[in-house]
Coordinates of C-alpha atoms and ligand atoms in Angstrom, one line a residue:
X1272 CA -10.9 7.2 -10.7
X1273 CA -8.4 6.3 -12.9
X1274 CA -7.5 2.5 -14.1
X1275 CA -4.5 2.9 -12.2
X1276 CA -6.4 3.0 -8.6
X1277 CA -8.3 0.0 -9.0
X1278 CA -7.6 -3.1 -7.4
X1279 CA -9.5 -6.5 -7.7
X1280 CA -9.6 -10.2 -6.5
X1281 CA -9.5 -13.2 -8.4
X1282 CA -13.5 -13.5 -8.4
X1283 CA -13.7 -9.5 -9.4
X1284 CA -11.2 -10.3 -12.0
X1285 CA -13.1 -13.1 -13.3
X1286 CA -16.5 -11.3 -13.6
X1287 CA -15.1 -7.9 -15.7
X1288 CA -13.8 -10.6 -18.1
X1289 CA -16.8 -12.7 -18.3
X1290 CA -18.7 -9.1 -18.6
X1291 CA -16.7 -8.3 -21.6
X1292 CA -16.8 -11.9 -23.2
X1293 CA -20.5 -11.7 -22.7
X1294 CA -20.3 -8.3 -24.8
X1295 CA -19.3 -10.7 -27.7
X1296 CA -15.1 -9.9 -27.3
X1297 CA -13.8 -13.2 -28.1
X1298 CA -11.6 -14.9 -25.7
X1299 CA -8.7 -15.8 -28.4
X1300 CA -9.2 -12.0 -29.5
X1301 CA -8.6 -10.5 -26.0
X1302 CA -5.6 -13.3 -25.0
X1303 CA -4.5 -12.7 -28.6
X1304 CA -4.6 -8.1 -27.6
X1305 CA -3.2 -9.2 -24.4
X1306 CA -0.1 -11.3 -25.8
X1307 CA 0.7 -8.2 -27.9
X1308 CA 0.9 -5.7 -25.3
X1309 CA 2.9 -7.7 -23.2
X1310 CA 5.0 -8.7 -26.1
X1311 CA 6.0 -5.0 -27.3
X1312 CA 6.5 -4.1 -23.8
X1313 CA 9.1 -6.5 -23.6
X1314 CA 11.1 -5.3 -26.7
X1315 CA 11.7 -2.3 -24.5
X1316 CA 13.2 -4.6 -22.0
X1317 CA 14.9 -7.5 -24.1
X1318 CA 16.9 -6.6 -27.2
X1319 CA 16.5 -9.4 -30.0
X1320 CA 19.5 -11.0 -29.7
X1321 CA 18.7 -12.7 -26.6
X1322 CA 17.3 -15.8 -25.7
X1323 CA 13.7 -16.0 -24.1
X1324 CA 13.1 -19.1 -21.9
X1325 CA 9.1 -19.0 -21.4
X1326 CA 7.4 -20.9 -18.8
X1327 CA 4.1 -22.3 -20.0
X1328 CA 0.9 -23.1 -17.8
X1329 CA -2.6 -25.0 -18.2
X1330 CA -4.7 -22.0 -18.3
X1331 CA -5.0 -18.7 -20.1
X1332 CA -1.9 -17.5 -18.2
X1333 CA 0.1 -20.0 -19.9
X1334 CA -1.9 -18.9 -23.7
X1335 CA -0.3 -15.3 -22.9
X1336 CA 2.6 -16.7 -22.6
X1337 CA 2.7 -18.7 -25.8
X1338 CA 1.4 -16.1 -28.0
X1339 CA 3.9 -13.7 -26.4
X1340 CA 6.8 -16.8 -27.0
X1341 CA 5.5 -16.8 -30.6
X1342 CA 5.8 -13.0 -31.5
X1343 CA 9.1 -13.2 -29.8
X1344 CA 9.9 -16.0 -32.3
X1345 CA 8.8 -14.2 -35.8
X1346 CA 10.5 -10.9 -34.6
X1347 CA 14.0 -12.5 -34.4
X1348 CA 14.2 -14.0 -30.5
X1349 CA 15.9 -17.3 -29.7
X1350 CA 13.3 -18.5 -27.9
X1351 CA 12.5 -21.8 -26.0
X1352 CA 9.1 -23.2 -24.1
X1353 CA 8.9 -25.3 -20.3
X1354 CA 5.4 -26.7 -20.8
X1355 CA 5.2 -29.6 -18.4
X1356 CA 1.4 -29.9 -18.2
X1357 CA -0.6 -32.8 -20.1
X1358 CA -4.2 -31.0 -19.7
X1359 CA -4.2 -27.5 -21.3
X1360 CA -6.9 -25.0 -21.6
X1361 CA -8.3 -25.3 -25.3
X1362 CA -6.9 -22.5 -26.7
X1363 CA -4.0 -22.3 -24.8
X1364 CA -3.5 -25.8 -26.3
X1365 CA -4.1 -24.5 -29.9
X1366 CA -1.3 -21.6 -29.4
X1367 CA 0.9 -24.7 -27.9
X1368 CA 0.1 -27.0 -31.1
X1369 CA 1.2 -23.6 -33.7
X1370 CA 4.3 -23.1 -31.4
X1371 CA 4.8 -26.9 -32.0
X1372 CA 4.4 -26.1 -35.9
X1373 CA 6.9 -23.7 -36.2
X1374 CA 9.3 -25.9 -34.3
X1375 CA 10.3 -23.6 -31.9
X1376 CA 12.4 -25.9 -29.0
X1377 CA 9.4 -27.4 -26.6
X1378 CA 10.6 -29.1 -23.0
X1379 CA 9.0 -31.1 -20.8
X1380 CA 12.1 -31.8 -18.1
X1381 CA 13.6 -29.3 -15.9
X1382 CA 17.3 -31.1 -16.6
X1383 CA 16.8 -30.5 -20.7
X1384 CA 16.4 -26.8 -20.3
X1385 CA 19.1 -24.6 -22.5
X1386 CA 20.5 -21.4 -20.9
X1387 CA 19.0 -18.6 -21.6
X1388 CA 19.0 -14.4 -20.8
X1389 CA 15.2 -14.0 -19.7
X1390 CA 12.7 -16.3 -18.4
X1391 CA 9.0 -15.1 -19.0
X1392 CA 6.3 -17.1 -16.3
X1393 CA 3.3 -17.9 -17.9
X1394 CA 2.3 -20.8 -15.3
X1395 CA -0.7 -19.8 -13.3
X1396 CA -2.6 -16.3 -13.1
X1397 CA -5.2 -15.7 -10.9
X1398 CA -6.5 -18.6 -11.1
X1399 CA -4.6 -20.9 -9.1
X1400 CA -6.2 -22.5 -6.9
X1401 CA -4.8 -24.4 -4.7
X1402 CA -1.1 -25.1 -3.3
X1403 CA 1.8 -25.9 -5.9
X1404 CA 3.2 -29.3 -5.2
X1405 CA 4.9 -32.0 -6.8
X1406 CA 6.8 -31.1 -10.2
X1407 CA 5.8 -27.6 -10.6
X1408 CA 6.7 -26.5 -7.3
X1409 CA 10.5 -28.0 -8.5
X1410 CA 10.1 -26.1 -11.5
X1411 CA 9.5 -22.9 -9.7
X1412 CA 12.4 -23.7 -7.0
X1413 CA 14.8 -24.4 -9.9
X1414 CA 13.8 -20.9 -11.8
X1415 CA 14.1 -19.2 -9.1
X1416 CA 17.6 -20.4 -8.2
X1417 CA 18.7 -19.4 -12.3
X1418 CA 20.5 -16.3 -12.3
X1419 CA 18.0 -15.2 -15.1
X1420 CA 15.6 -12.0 -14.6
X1421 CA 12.2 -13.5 -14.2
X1422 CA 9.3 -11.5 -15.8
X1423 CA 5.7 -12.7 -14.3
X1424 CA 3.4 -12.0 -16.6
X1425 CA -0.4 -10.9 -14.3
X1426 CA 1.4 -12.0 -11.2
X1427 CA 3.8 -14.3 -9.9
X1428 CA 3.2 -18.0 -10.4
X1429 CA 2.3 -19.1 -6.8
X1430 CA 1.2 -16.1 -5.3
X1431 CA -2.5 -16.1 -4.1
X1432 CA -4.1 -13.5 -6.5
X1433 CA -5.7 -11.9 -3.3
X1434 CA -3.9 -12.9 -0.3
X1435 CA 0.4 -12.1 -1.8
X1436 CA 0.5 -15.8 0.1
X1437 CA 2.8 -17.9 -0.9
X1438 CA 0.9 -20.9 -1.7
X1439 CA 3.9 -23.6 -1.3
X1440 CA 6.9 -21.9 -3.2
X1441 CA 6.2 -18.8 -6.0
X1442 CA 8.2 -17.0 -8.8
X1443 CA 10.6 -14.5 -7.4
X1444 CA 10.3 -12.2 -10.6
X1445 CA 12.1 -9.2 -11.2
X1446 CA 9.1 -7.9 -13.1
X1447 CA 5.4 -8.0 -13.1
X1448 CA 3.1 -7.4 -15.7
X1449 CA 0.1 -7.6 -14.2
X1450 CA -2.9 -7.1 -16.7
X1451 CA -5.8 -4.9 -16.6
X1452 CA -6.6 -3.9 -13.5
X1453 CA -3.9 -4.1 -10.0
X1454 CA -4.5 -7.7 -8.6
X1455 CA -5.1 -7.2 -4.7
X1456 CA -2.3 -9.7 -3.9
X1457 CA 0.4 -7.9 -5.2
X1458 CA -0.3 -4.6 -2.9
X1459 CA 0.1 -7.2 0.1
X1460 CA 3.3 -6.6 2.0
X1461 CA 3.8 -10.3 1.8
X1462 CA 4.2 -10.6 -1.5
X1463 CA 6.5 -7.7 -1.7
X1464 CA 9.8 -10.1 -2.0
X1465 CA 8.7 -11.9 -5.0
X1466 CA 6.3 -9.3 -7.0
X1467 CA 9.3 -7.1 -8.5
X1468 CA 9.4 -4.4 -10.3
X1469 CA 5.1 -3.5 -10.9
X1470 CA 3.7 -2.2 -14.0
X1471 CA 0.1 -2.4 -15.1
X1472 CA -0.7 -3.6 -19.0
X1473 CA -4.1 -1.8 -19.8
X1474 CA -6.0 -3.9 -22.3
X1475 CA -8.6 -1.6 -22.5
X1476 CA -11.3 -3.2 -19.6
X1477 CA -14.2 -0.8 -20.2
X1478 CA -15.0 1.3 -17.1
X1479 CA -18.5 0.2 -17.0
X1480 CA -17.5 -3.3 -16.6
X1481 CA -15.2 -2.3 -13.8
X1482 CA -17.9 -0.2 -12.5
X1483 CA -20.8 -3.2 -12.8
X1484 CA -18.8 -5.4 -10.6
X1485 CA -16.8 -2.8 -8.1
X1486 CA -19.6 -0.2 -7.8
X1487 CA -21.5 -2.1 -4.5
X1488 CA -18.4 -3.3 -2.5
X1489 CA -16.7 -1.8 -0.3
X1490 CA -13.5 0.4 -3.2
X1491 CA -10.1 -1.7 -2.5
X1492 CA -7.2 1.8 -4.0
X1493 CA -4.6 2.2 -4.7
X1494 CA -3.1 5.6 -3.6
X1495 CA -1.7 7.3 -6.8
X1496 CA 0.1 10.6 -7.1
X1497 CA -2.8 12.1 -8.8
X1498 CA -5.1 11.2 -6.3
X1499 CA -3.1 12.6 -3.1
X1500 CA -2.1 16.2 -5.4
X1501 CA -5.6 16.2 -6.0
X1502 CA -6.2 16.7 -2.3
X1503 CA -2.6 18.5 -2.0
X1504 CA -1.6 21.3 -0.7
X1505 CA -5.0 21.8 0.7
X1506 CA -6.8 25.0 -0.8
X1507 CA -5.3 27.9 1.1
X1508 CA -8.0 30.9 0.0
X1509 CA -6.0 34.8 -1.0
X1510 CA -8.0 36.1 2.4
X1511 CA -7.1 34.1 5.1
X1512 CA -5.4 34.0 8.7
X1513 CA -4.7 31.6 10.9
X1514 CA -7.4 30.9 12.6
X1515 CA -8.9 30.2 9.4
X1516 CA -6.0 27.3 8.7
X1517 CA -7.1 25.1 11.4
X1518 CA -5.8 24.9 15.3
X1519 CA -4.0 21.7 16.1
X1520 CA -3.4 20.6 19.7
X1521 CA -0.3 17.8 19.7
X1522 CA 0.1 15.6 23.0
X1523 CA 2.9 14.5 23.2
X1524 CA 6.3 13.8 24.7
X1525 CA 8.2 12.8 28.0
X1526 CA 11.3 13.6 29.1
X1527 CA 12.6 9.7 28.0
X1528 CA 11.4 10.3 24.5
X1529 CA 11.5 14.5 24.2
X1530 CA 12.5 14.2 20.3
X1531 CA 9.4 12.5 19.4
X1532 CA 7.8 15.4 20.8
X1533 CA 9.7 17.9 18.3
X1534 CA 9.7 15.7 15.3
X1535 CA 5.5 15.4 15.6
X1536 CA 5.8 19.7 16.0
X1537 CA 7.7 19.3 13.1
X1538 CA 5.4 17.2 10.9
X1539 CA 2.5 19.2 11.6
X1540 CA 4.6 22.5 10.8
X1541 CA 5.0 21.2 7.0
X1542 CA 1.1 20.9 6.4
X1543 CA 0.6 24.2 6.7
X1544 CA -1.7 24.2 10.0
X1545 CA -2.4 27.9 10.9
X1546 CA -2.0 27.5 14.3
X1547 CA -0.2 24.7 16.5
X1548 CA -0.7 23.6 20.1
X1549 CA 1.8 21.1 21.7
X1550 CA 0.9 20.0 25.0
X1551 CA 4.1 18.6 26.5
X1552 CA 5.5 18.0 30.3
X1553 CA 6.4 21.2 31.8
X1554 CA 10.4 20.3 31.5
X1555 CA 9.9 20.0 28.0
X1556 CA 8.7 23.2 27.4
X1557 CA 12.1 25.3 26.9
X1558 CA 13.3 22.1 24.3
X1559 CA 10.0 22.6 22.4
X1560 CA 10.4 26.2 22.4
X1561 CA 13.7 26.0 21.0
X1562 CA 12.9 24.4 17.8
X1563 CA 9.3 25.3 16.7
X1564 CA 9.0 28.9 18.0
X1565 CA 5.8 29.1 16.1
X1566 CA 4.2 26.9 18.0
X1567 CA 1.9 27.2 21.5
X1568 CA 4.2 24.9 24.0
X1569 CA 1.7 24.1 26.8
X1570 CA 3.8 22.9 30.1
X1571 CA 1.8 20.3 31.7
X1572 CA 2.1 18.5 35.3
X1573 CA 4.7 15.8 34.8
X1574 CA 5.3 12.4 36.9
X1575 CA 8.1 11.1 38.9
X1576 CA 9.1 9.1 35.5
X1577 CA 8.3 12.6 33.0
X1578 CA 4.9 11.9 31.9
X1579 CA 2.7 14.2 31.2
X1580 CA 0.4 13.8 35.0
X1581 CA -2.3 15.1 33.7
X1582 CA -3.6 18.0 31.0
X1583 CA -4.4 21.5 32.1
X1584 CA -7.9 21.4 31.3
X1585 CA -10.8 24.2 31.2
X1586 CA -12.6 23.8 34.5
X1587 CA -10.0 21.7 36.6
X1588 CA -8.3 23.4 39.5
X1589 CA -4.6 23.9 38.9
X1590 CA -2.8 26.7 40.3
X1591 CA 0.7 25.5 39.3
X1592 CA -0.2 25.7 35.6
X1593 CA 0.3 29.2 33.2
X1594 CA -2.1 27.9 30.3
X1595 CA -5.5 26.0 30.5
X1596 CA -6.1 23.7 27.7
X1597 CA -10.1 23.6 26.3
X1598 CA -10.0 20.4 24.4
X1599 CA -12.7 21.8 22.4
X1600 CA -11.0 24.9 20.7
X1601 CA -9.0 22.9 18.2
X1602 CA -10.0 21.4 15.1
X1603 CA -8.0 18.3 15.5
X1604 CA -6.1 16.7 18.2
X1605 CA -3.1 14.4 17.6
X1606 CA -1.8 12.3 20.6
X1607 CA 0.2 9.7 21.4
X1608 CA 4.3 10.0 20.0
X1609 CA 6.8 9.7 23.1
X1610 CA 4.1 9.9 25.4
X1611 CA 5.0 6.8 27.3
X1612 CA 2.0 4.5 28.9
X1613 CA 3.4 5.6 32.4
X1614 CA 0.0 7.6 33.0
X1615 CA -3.0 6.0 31.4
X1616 CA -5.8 8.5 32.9
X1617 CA -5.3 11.4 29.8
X1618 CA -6.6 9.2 27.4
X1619 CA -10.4 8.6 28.4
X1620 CA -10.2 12.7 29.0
X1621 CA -8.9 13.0 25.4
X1622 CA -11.5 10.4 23.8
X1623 CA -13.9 12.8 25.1
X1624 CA -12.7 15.6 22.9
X1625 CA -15.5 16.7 20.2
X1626 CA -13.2 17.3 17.2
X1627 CA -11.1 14.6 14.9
X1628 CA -8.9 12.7 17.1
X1629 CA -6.0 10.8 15.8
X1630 CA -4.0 8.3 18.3
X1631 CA -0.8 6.9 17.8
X1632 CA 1.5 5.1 19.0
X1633 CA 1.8 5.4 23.0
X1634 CA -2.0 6.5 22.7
X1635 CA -2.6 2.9 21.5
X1636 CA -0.9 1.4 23.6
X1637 CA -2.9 2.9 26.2
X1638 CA -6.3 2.0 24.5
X1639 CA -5.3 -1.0 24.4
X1640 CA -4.8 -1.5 28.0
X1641 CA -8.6 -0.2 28.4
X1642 CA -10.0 -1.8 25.9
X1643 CA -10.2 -0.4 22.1
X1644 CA -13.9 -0.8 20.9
X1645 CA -15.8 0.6 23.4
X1646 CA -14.3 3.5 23.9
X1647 CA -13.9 4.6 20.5
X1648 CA -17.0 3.5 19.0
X1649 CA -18.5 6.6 21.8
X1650 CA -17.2 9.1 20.2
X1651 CA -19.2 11.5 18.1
X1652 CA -16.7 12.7 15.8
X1653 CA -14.0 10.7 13.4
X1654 CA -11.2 8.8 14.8
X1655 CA -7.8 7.7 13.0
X1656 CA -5.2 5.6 14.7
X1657 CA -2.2 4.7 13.1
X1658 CA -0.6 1.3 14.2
X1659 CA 2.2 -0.4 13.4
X1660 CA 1.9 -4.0 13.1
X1661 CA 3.0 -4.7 16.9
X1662 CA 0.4 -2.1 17.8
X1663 CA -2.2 -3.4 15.7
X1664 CA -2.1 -6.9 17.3
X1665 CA -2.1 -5.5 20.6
X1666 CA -5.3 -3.3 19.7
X1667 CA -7.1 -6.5 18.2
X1668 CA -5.6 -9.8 19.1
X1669 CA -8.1 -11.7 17.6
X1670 CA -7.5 -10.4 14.2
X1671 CA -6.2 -12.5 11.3
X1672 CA -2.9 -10.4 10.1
X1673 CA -2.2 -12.5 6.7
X1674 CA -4.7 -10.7 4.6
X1675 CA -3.9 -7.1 6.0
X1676 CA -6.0 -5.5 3.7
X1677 CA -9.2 -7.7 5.5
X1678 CA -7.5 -7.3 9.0
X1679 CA -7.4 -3.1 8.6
X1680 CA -11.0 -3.3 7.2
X1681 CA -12.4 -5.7 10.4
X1682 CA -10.7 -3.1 12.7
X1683 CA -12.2 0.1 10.6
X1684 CA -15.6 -1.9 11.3
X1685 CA -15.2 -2.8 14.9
X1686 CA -13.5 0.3 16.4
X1687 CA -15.6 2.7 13.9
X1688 CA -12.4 4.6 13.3
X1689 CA -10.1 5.1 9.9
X1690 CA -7.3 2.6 10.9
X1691 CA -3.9 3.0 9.1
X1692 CA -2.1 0.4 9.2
X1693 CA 1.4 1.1 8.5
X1694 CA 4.5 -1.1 7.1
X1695 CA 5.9 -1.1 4.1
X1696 CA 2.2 -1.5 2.2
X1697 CA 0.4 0.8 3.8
X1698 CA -3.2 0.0 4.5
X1699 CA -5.9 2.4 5.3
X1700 CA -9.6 1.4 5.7
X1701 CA -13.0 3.1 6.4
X1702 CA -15.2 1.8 9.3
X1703 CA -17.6 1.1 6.2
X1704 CA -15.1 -1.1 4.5
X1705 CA -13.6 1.1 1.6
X1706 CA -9.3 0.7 1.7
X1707 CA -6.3 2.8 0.3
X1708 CA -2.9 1.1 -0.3
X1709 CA -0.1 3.3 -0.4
X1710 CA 1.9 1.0 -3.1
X1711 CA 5.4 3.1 -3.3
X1712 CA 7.2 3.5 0.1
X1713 CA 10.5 2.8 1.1
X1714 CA 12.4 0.7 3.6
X1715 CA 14.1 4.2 4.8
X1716 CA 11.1 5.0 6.5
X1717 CA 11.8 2.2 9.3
X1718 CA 13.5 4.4 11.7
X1719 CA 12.4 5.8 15.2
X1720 CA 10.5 9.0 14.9
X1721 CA 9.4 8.4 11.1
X1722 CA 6.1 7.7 12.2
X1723 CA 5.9 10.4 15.1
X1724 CA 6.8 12.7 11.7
X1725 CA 3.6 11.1 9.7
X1726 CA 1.1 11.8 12.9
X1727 CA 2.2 15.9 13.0
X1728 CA 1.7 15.8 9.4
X1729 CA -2.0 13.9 9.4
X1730 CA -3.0 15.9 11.9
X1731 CA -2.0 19.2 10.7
X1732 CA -4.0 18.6 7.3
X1733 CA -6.8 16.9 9.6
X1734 CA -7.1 20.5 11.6
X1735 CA -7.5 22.2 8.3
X1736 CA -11.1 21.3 8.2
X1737 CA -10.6 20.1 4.3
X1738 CA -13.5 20.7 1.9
X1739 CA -16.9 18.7 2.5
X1740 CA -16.2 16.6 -0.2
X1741 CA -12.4 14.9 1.1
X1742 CA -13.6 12.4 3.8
X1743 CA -11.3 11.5 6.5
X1744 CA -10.0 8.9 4.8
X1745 CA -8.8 10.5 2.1
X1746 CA -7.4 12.9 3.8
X1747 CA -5.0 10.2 5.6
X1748 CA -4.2 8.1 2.3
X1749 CA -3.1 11.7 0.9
X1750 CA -0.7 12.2 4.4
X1751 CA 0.8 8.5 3.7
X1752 CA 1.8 9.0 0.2
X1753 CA 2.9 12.7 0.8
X1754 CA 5.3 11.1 3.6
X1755 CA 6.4 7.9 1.9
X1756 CA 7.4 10.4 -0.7
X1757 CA 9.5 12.4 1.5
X1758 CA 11.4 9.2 2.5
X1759 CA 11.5 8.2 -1.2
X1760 CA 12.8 11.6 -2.4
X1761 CA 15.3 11.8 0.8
X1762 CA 16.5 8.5 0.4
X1763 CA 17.3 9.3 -3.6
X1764 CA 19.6 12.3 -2.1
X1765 CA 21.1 10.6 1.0
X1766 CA 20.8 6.6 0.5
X1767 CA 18.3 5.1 2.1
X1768 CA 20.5 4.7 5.6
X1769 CA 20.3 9.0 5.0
X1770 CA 16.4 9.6 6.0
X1771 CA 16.6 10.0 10.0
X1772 CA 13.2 11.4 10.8
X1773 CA 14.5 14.8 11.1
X1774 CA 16.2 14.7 7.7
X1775 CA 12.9 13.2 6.8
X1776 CA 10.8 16.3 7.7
X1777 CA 13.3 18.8 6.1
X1778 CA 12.1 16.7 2.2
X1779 CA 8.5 16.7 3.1
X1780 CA 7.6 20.2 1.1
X1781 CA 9.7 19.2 -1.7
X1782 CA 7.1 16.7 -2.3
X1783 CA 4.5 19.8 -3.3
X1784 CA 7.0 21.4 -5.7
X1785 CA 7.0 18.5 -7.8
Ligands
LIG2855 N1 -9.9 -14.9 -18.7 C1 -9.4 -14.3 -19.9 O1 -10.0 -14.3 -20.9 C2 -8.1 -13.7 -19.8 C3 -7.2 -14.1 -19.0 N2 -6.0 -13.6 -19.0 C4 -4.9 -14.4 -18.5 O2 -5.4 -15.7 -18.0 C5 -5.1 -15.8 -16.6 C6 -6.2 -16.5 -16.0 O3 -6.4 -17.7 -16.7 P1 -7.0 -19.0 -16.1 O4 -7.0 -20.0 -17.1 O5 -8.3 -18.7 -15.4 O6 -6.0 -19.4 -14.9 P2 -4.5 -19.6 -14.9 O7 -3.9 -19.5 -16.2 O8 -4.0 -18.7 -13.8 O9 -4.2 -21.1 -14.5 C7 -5.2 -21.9 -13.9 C8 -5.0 -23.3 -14.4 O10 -4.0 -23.9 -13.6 C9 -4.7 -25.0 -12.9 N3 -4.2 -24.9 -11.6 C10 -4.6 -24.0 -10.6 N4 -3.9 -24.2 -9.5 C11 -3.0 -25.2 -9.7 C12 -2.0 -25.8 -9.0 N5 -1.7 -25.5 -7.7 N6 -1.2 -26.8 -9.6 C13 -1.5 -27.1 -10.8 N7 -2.4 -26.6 -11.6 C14 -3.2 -25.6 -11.1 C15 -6.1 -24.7 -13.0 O11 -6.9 -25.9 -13.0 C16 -6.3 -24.0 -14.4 O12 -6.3 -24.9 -15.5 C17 -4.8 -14.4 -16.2 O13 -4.0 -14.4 -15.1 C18 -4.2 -13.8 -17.4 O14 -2.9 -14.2 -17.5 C19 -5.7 -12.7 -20.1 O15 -4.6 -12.0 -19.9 C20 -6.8 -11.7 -20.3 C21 -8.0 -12.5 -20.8
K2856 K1 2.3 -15.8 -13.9

């Protein structure tokens, strides 16, 4: 793993530090490397003949901020200090007392504040603890309402270092530095309004420290483009045929939602599957036909409404059907997109299935009618479902949304399956705990179909059978990132009111060519 795929809490935070001050690295030496890096990475940003408000707090967060403030200085900056706090950290109050020295302009009061281009906020890092009342929440209201750029330096002063809460107002920054390793709060969705612009500062952590504390919890990722085109395009051996690419049975579809029917055909087409079932009403057929030729349309008996009735299976008696499904002779199974919850009976059938099952949207809905846990935790081989957040509360009511990358993990455990959770952070968790977070998306994704486009593509690359060592879950974090990146790359061509879902599908193997 690389630096950039780790991400830590507070408490996880706090022990690789006190690891490496234990090692004998000074504290002032490490806030003094620290203050640098950030400091030449803002050159790159602020040209010296503007004028640097920074925003000083009590702890360590507020040291980085002076030492940055007095490089600033020497190198040419006009640049001022907001240090309301009486109590200061000792050697945060040693930088404050040289700042002091060299009589750079020092403020207490909001009102005294000059103008200024940039505003750098050094108040609290990961640790804050509690809610910000009182004068510093002001403070934080009042920067926020400047029409300066705000550039946070580890995260946002007032964001919960794990949580992305808002605990009582925060900095809405245009930029965070965050230093080290990725803080865990600012991969929550909730923190997405006030977190910025990302980057990470590597100050060097040492991966044995990271690995000491990380190693025997549960791996909180980040998904990274070198992890997913590690994974991607899956190997495709010179001798082949495909039979050998996987078989993939779809079911999906009704005649009120037919297009989310093609638009799963045509997510699964782009991963390359070998072969492609699509189980679909019987008045469907002809439509499905029509637009992925390739693929095995299996007409199944449909309700008064256009549901499928029931599947065509091995062993049932059915004269009026042409094609008998065995559940068993595909390597995955994806169900679920436009299949309506007018008939609930196919789903126990499906959950019966031996292979990897993924179930998505109507499918959930369904499970959730009878009853998630049970039902799942049966099932001998792996599981995925894919929620959205309305689907994820029906599935587990009694699960606490804030934190979502806690909520996806307490599903992972309860239903034994690889929950994704999608939105615009996407979370992904193991039943044993370990989580991906896709952290680049884009709000072009939040059409209809977009996720009918992500379950085709999952469960084309599921039905590939990839390598022993890619475990389910990896496999799905590398299907979220290849389709955020689709939506990324289309919206960079079309706007981002330009990525329909089926526009969307048409980018997805431009991802691969890089
Ligand atoms: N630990 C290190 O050597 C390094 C830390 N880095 C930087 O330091 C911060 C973490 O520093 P720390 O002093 O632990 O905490 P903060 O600066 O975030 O501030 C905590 C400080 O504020 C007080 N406090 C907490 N909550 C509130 C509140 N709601 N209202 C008022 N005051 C509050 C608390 O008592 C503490 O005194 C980290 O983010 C980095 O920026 C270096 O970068 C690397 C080395
Ligand atoms: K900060």
């Amino acid at each position: 793993m690389t630096k950039e795929q780790f991400v830590v809490t507070a408490a996880q935070m706090r022990d690789i530090e006190t690891r490496i001050f234990t090692a004998g690295m000074p504290v002032a030496a490490l806030m003094e490397k620290v203050g640098g890096l950030i400091f030449q990475r803002l050159q790159t940003i602020i040209s010296p003949d503007k004028c640097v408000g920074i925003l000083a707090g009590p702890g360590h967060n507020g040291g980085d901020a002076l030492v940055v403030a007095r490089e600033l200085y020497f190198h040419g900056y006009k640049v001022w200090i907001y240090q309301p706090f009486s109590k200061l950290k000792e050697l945060t109050s040693q930088h404050f007392q040289y700042i002091q020295s060299l009589e750079i302009p020092c403020y207490q009061e909001i009102n005294e504040l000059p103008n200024c281009d940039f505003l750098i906020d050094g108040l609290f890092g990961f640790g804050l603890e509690r809610e910000i009342t009182d004068f510093i929440a002001a403070a934080i209201n009042h920067f926020n309402q400047r029409n300066q750029p705000i550039i946070s330096i580890d995260i946002p002063s007032g964001l919960h270092t794990d949580t992305g809460e808002v605990l009582g107002t925060a900095i809405q920054a245009s930029y965070t530095f965050c230093l080290g390793l990725w803080k865990q709060g600012l991969l929550q969705e909730q923190a997405l309004p006030y977190v910025g612009k990302t980057e990470l500062i590597d100050f060097h952590i040492p991966l044995t420290d990271i690995h000491a504390v990380l190693d025997n919890v549960p791996q909180i990722k980040r998904i990274t483009k070198i992890t997913a085109l590690s994974t991607l395009p899956l190997p495709r051996p010179l001798i082949t045929h495909k039979y050998k690419q996987g078989h993939l049975l779809l079911i999906c579809g009704s005649r009120r939602y037919a297009g989310g029917a093609i638009l799963t055909g045509l997510g699964a087409r782009a991963s390359g599957v070998g072969m492609l079932s699509i189980a679909v009403p019987e008045s469907l057929k002809m439509l499905l036909v029509s637009h992925l030729p390739e693929a095995l349309i299996i007409g199944c008996p449909e309700t008064e409404k256009g549901a499928i009735a029931n599947l065509p299976l091995v062993g049932c008696v059915s004269d009026s059907v042409t094609h008998l499904i065995d559940l068993n002779s595909f390597t995955t199974i994806a169900c679920g997109p436009g299949l309506t919850t007018d008939n609930i009976s196919i789903i126990p059938e499906i959950i019966e299935c031996e292979c990897p099952l993924i179930l998505d949207a109507d499918a959930l809905n369904i499970l959730a009618q009878l009853g998630t846990i049970p039902l799942l935790k049966s099932r001998k081989s792996g599981t995925v479902i894919t929620p959205h957040t309305g689907e994820f509360k029906r599935l587990f009511p009694h699960i606490d949304y804030t934190n979502r990358v806690k909520a996806v993990q307490t599903a992972a455990h309860e239903s034994g399956a690889v929950v994704l959770l999608k939105g615009a952070r996407t979370a992904i968790s193991h039943p044993q705990g370990g989580v991906w977070i896709n952290p680049e998306s884009t709000p072009a994704l939040a059409r209809g179909g977009s996720g009918d486009v992500l379950t085709g593509l999952l469960g084309g690359l599921l039905a590939q059978i990839p390598p022993p060592e890619l475990t389910m879950e990896d496999v799905v974090a590398s299907a979220t990132w290849w389709h955020s990146q689709a939506g990324i790359l289309a919206a960079q061509a079309r706007t981002e009111l330009g990525v329909d879902a089926f526009t969307l599908t048409q980018y997805l193997l431009s991802v691969l060519k890089g």
